[in-house]
Amino acid sequence: MNDPRDFIAHEAGLLDERRFDDWLALFADGGHYWVPLLGAAQADPFSHNSLAYEDRLLLQLRVERLKNPRAHSQHPASHSQHVLQPSRIEEEAADEVRLRTPFLYVEARGDDQILLSGTARHHLIRTPTGWSIREKRIDLLNATRALPAIQLFI
Amino acid sequence: MTTYRNRPDLVAALVRDDRVHRDLYLSDELFALEQERLFANTWVFLGHASQVPEAGDFVTQEIAGRPLLMVRQPDGAVHVMYNRCAHKGTQLVTDESGNTGRFFRCPYHAWTYKLDGAPLGLPLKNGYEGTQLKACESGQGLPVVKHVKVYRDFVFVRLADTGPSFEDYFGEVLGALDNMVDRSPEGKLTVGGGVLRNIVHCNWKMYLENINDTVHPMSTHESATKAAEALWEGHAPTDPKPMAMEQILPFGSGYEFFDKMGGRVFANGHSVLGVNFSIHSNYAQLPEYEAAMQAAHGVERATDILQRSPQNSVLYPSLSVKGSPQAIRVIRPLAANRTLIEAWSFRAAGAPALLFERAMSYNRLVFSPMSVVAHDDVHLFESIQQGLRAGGNEWISLHRNHDPAETQQATVTTNGTNELLMRNQFRAWAKAMTVEAAA
Ligand code: FES
Ligand SMILES: [Fe+2]
């Protein structure tokens, strides 16, 4: 999987198949998953709050929690579907690349489903075994509005 | 079908000494009456003065179903008006916040108003000569909310003309706001980092009760705390923890911990949970910050301020305060079965950046729509909202540690797991709901 655009599609596919351990393994050691509260308008994760700003430790916590039968909010379980537009390469260097991927995200649980849209921005670095995520940033279209619970990973 | 509107006896009967009736959570009619009576007759948190630093800055906010406008005046005062043009009712502004300049101009027919709502001008002025415009409401400018209290920059309103004074209504629980503001060596807070907003499909009272519920964390949050404990396994209790661990692990504290933290109730539904200690008590100390606090307040008072870190203080009916981390939650009821919950973070002037980081981190981990902790709470609130439709039992139990003598005193200090803190909220509810609406 040399083309980073294939990697983006693969990454979303793992989430939608609920292969969360495999998904987490895609993150680099210092990697972050970030959903800014101001969406695309936000400059950094420190001066303004975020819907989520998680390092590997916190992502691991989430993944482990989802496996616990007493994760009450997962009875019934949530399922996701990422509908991705083609990824566009924003910046490319010898061993790193930045891409943007507009998406629709559906999270379904029981009789309810929520629909979110926005742009995923990936910063990938090349490792001996393939691409790895330095940062996955999700700029939601309506990040500042009141939202219902989002339980899986956009 | 109107059942409750003209029957205060039926409303009062919904709140017994040790239990409440499900209609409190399910009835659309009671929700409408709450807007008219409870939320209009009590002091409700609107916003913070730091949201409107400059003259002409405004924030819009709906309270008790009425659109309001908080505006900074040229003389520095904060005024609150109804966001309704005197002509035909257009909202003067529809952005959540902004700066209007030196006056408001209605987008519909261009009537203008001073920042305090006084009428300024209108087109085709001659057309009003000889009419009664000046003599009636339409000529008076924007209707003003008369009862506004800015307490240490926290802005509250009472929409009804009559009712308790701000100080009488809140009394000693205002100490919770004092404690949070006094954590700034300069005595000043500003809202920072934005507001996390959640839509929860449950009745607002369920959320407010849960703020005083210390028996649920062990079972409700088991999945999050077990995952955190597993990841933190092998570390000594004294090892410095990443902030997320410092904040999440204490949710797994046992029943004894929560019982011993203690609670206190006050008249009118207010309470402080964690009068002895709380899940926030063991955050790492910051020596430079303590020194700054001692310089500002004196050693004794600084120690007192910093050692008090209650779990939650409830300024009934809509505000919940955490002095440390500096955060508030605001409960904004939308319908009997739908509630908006806001989580705000504050920067404390003169305090290290780490304090603000703690507030943001706590809100993000615990109160964000993407929280790792709140999913289970929210699921259970929404589950209760559904479960109460079941027949066979129309009552919600609040029996734990009930003592018939408890209704005789306004202020009671008790164990942390006593459901008195919730009973106290419902007694205030019954009181407000059976007083004739004044507005
Ligand atoms: S409604 Fe405002 S000017 Fe006409
Ligand atoms: Fe909880």
PDB file of C-alpha atoms in Angstrom, chain B residues 238-375:
ATOM      1  CA  THR B 238       2.709   7.965  43.934  1.00  0.00           C
ATOM      2  CA  ASP B 239       3.881   7.912  40.294  1.00  0.00           C
ATOM      3  CA  PRO B 240       3.021  11.171  38.562  1.00  0.00           C
ATOM      4  CA  LYS B 241       0.071  10.484  36.282  1.00  0.00           C
ATOM      5  CA  PRO B 242      -0.710  11.926  32.871  1.00  0.00           C
ATOM      6  CA  MET B 243      -3.515  14.455  33.347  1.00  0.00           C
ATOM      7  CA  ALA B 244      -6.085  12.153  31.748  1.00  0.00           C
ATOM      8  CA  MET B 245      -5.250   9.374  34.213  1.00  0.00           C
ATOM      9  CA  GLU B 246      -5.280  11.794  37.133  1.00  0.00           C
ATOM     10  CA  GLN B 247      -8.786  12.807  36.115  1.00  0.00           C
ATOM     11  CA  ILE B 248     -10.337   9.478  35.098  1.00  0.00           C
ATOM     12  CA  LEU B 249      -8.996   7.015  37.676  1.00  0.00           C
ATOM     13  CA  PRO B 250     -10.803   8.563  40.708  1.00  0.00           C
ATOM     14  CA  PHE B 251     -14.177   7.749  39.090  1.00  0.00           C
ATOM     15  CA  GLY B 252     -13.473   4.196  40.221  1.00  0.00           C
ATOM     16  CA  SER B 253     -13.236   5.130  43.927  1.00  0.00           C
ATOM     17  CA  GLY B 254     -15.369   2.854  46.110  1.00  0.00           C
ATOM     18  CA  TYR B 255     -18.693   3.432  47.851  1.00  0.00           C
ATOM     19  CA  GLU B 256     -16.926   4.324  51.076  1.00  0.00           C
ATOM     20  CA  PHE B 257     -14.977   7.121  49.399  1.00  0.00           C
ATOM     21  CA  PHE B 258     -18.135   8.689  48.014  1.00  0.00           C
ATOM     22  CA  ASP B 259     -20.017   8.223  51.279  1.00  0.00           C
ATOM     23  CA  LYS B 260     -17.305   9.921  53.314  1.00  0.00           C
ATOM     24  CA  MET B 261     -16.922  12.884  50.974  1.00  0.00           C
ATOM     25  CA  GLY B 262     -20.053  14.292  52.600  1.00  0.00           C
ATOM     26  CA  GLY B 263     -22.761  16.551  51.275  1.00  0.00           C
ATOM     27  CA  ARG B 264     -24.708  19.598  52.330  1.00  0.00           C
ATOM     28  CA  VAL B 265     -28.095  20.890  51.268  1.00  0.00           C
ATOM     29  CA  PHE B 266     -29.433  24.425  51.453  1.00  0.00           C
ATOM     30  CA  ALA B 267     -32.875  25.962  51.101  1.00  0.00           C
ATOM     31  CA  ASN B 268     -34.243  26.327  47.534  1.00  0.00           C
ATOM     32  CA  GLY B 269     -32.677  23.142  46.144  1.00  0.00           C
ATOM     33  CA  HIS B 270     -28.998  24.088  46.273  1.00  0.00           C
ATOM     34  CA  SER B 271     -26.321  21.698  47.466  1.00  0.00           C
ATOM     35  CA  VAL B 272     -22.626  21.005  47.762  1.00  0.00           C
ATOM     36  CA  LEU B 273     -21.418  17.447  47.250  1.00  0.00           C
ATOM     37  CA  GLY B 274     -17.965  16.615  48.561  1.00  0.00           C
ATOM     38  CA  VAL B 275     -17.716  18.988  51.522  1.00  0.00           C
ATOM     39  CA  ASN B 276     -14.798  16.922  52.908  1.00  0.00           C
ATOM     40  CA  PHE B 277     -12.964  15.871  49.733  1.00  0.00           C
ATOM     41  CA  SER B 278     -13.740  14.725  46.219  1.00  0.00           C
ATOM     42  CA  ILE B 279     -12.374  13.063  43.100  1.00  0.00           C
ATOM     43  CA  HIS B 280     -10.646  16.402  42.435  1.00  0.00           C
ATOM     44  CA  SER B 281      -8.786  16.630  45.751  1.00  0.00           C
ATOM     45  CA  ASN B 282      -5.630  14.825  44.698  1.00  0.00           C
ATOM     46  CA  TYR B 283      -4.600  16.749  41.620  1.00  0.00           C
ATOM     47  CA  ALA B 284      -0.868  17.524  41.715  1.00  0.00           C
ATOM     48  CA  GLN B 285       0.044  20.590  43.772  1.00  0.00           C
ATOM     49  CA  LEU B 286       1.737  23.555  42.121  1.00  0.00           C
ATOM     50  CA  PRO B 287       4.159  25.343  44.474  1.00  0.00           C
ATOM     51  CA  GLU B 288       4.497  28.616  42.466  1.00  0.00           C
ATOM     52  CA  TYR B 289       0.731  28.876  42.232  1.00  0.00           C
ATOM     53  CA  GLU B 290       0.323  28.325  45.958  1.00  0.00           C
ATOM     54  CA  ALA B 291       2.865  31.051  46.601  1.00  0.00           C
ATOM     55  CA  ALA B 292       0.927  33.449  44.381  1.00  0.00           C
ATOM     56  CA  MET B 293      -2.296  32.548  46.193  1.00  0.00           C
ATOM     57  CA  GLN B 294      -0.674  33.129  49.579  1.00  0.00           C
ATOM     58  CA  ALA B 295       0.632  36.486  48.428  1.00  0.00           C
ATOM     59  CA  ALA B 296      -2.864  37.443  47.312  1.00  0.00           C
ATOM     60  CA  HIS B 297      -5.006  36.013  50.113  1.00  0.00           C
ATOM     61  CA  GLY B 298      -2.690  35.289  53.070  1.00  0.00           C
ATOM     62  CA  VAL B 299      -1.504  31.811  54.019  1.00  0.00           C
ATOM     63  CA  GLU B 300      -4.532  30.706  55.968  1.00  0.00           C
ATOM     64  CA  ARG B 301      -7.151  31.809  53.477  1.00  0.00           C
ATOM     65  CA  ALA B 302      -5.143  30.552  50.490  1.00  0.00           C
ATOM     66  CA  THR B 303      -4.926  27.117  52.112  1.00  0.00           C
ATOM     67  CA  ASP B 304      -8.629  27.166  52.822  1.00  0.00           C
ATOM     68  CA  ILE B 305      -9.516  28.077  49.233  1.00  0.00           C
ATOM     69  CA  LEU B 306      -7.233  25.478  47.676  1.00  0.00           C
ATOM     70  CA  GLN B 307      -8.227  22.672  50.037  1.00  0.00           C
ATOM     71  CA  ARG B 308     -11.906  23.038  49.216  1.00  0.00           C
ATOM     72  CA  SER B 309     -12.556  21.137  46.011  1.00  0.00           C
ATOM     73  CA  PRO B 310     -16.106  19.813  46.142  1.00  0.00           C
ATOM     74  CA  GLN B 311     -17.271  17.283  43.589  1.00  0.00           C
ATOM     75  CA  ASN B 312     -20.180  19.467  42.480  1.00  0.00           C
ATOM     76  CA  SER B 313     -22.057  22.454  43.788  1.00  0.00           C
ATOM     77  CA  VAL B 314     -25.576  22.908  42.465  1.00  0.00           C
ATOM     78  CA  LEU B 315     -27.021  26.400  42.137  1.00  0.00           C
ATOM     79  CA  TYR B 316     -30.550  25.173  41.499  1.00  0.00           C
ATOM     80  CA  PRO B 317     -32.038  24.881  38.932  1.00  0.00           C
ATOM     81  CA  SER B 318     -29.513  25.270  36.153  1.00  0.00           C
ATOM     82  CA  LEU B 319     -25.904  25.657  37.234  1.00  0.00           C
ATOM     83  CA  SER B 320     -23.366  23.140  38.488  1.00  0.00           C
ATOM     84  CA  VAL B 321     -19.932  24.318  39.589  1.00  0.00           C
ATOM     85  CA  LYS B 322     -16.573  22.613  39.992  1.00  0.00           C
ATOM     86  CA  GLY B 323     -14.141  25.004  41.714  1.00  0.00           C
ATOM     87  CA  SER B 324     -11.294  22.660  40.809  1.00  0.00           C
ATOM     88  CA  PRO B 325     -11.022  22.005  37.880  1.00  0.00           C
ATOM     89  CA  GLN B 326     -12.453  25.410  37.023  1.00  0.00           C
ATOM     90  CA  ALA B 327     -15.493  24.306  35.110  1.00  0.00           C
ATOM     91  CA  ILE B 328     -19.229  24.710  35.122  1.00  0.00           C
ATOM     92  CA  ARG B 329     -22.064  22.831  33.570  1.00  0.00           C
ATOM     93  CA  VAL B 330     -25.210  24.644  32.527  1.00  0.00           C
ATOM     94  CA  ILE B 331     -28.463  22.763  32.135  1.00  0.00           C
ATOM     95  CA  ARG B 332     -30.729  24.213  29.433  1.00  0.00           C
ATOM     96  CA  PRO B 333     -34.041  22.330  29.176  1.00  0.00           C
ATOM     97  CA  LEU B 334     -35.404  22.053  25.623  1.00  0.00           C
ATOM     98  CA  ALA B 335     -38.406  19.735  26.076  1.00  0.00           C
ATOM     99  CA  ALA B 336     -39.656  17.205  28.614  1.00  0.00           C
ATOM    100  CA  ASN B 337     -37.439  14.612  26.950  1.00  0.00           C
ATOM    101  CA  ARG B 338     -34.616  16.748  25.544  1.00  0.00           C
ATOM    102  CA  THR B 339     -31.921  18.731  27.334  1.00  0.00           C
ATOM    103  CA  LEU B 340     -28.945  20.784  26.234  1.00  0.00           C
ATOM    104  CA  ILE B 341     -25.933  20.415  28.515  1.00  0.00           C
ATOM    105  CA  GLU B 342     -23.093  22.902  28.231  1.00  0.00           C
ATOM    106  CA  ALA B 343     -19.618  22.486  29.741  1.00  0.00           C
ATOM    107  CA  TRP B 344     -17.601  25.686  30.158  1.00  0.00           C
ATOM    108  CA  SER B 345     -13.945  26.133  31.137  1.00  0.00           C
ATOM    109  CA  PHE B 346     -12.396  29.170  32.803  1.00  0.00           C
ATOM    110  CA  ARG B 347      -8.981  30.793  32.849  1.00  0.00           C
ATOM    111  CA  ALA B 348      -8.027  32.219  36.239  1.00  0.00           C
ATOM    112  CA  ALA B 349      -6.065  35.487  36.016  1.00  0.00           C
ATOM    113  CA  GLY B 350      -2.656  35.167  37.662  1.00  0.00           C
ATOM    114  CA  ALA B 351      -2.790  31.348  37.796  1.00  0.00           C
ATOM    115  CA  PRO B 352      -0.559  29.010  35.787  1.00  0.00           C
ATOM    116  CA  ALA B 353      -1.698  27.766  32.374  1.00  0.00           C
ATOM    117  CA  LEU B 354      -1.919  24.254  33.818  1.00  0.00           C
ATOM    118  CA  LEU B 355      -5.133  25.150  35.650  1.00  0.00           C
ATOM    119  CA  PHE B 356      -6.843  26.089  32.399  1.00  0.00           C
ATOM    120  CA  GLU B 357      -5.483  22.936  30.791  1.00  0.00           C
ATOM    121  CA  ARG B 358      -7.042  20.923  33.612  1.00  0.00           C
ATOM    122  CA  ALA B 359     -10.423  22.549  33.085  1.00  0.00           C
ATOM    123  CA  MET B 360     -10.334  21.894  29.342  1.00  0.00           C
ATOM    124  CA  SER B 361      -9.013  18.361  29.754  1.00  0.00           C
ATOM    125  CA  TYR B 362     -11.663  17.477  32.342  1.00  0.00           C
ATOM    126  CA  ASN B 363     -14.473  18.840  30.205  1.00  0.00           C
ATOM    127  CA  ARG B 364     -13.149  17.077  27.123  1.00  0.00           C
ATOM    128  CA  LEU B 365     -12.734  13.719  28.859  1.00  0.00           C
ATOM    129  CA  VAL B 366     -15.921  13.819  30.891  1.00  0.00           C
ATOM    130  CA  PHE B 367     -18.452  16.172  29.238  1.00  0.00           C
ATOM    131  CA  SER B 368     -17.694  16.219  25.513  1.00  0.00           C
ATOM    132  CA  PRO B 369     -20.130  14.565  23.081  1.00  0.00           C
ATOM    133  CA  MET B 370     -17.065  12.363  22.389  1.00  0.00           C
ATOM    134  CA  SER B 371     -16.254  11.822  26.084  1.00  0.00           C
ATOM    135  CA  VAL B 372     -14.890   8.481  27.260  1.00  0.00           C
ATOM    136  CA  VAL B 373     -16.831   8.760  30.526  1.00  0.00           C
ATOM    137  CA  ALA B 374     -20.189  10.330  29.634  1.00  0.00           C
ATOM    138  CA  HIS B 375     -21.396   7.817  27.055  1.00  0.00           C
TER     139      HIS B 375
END
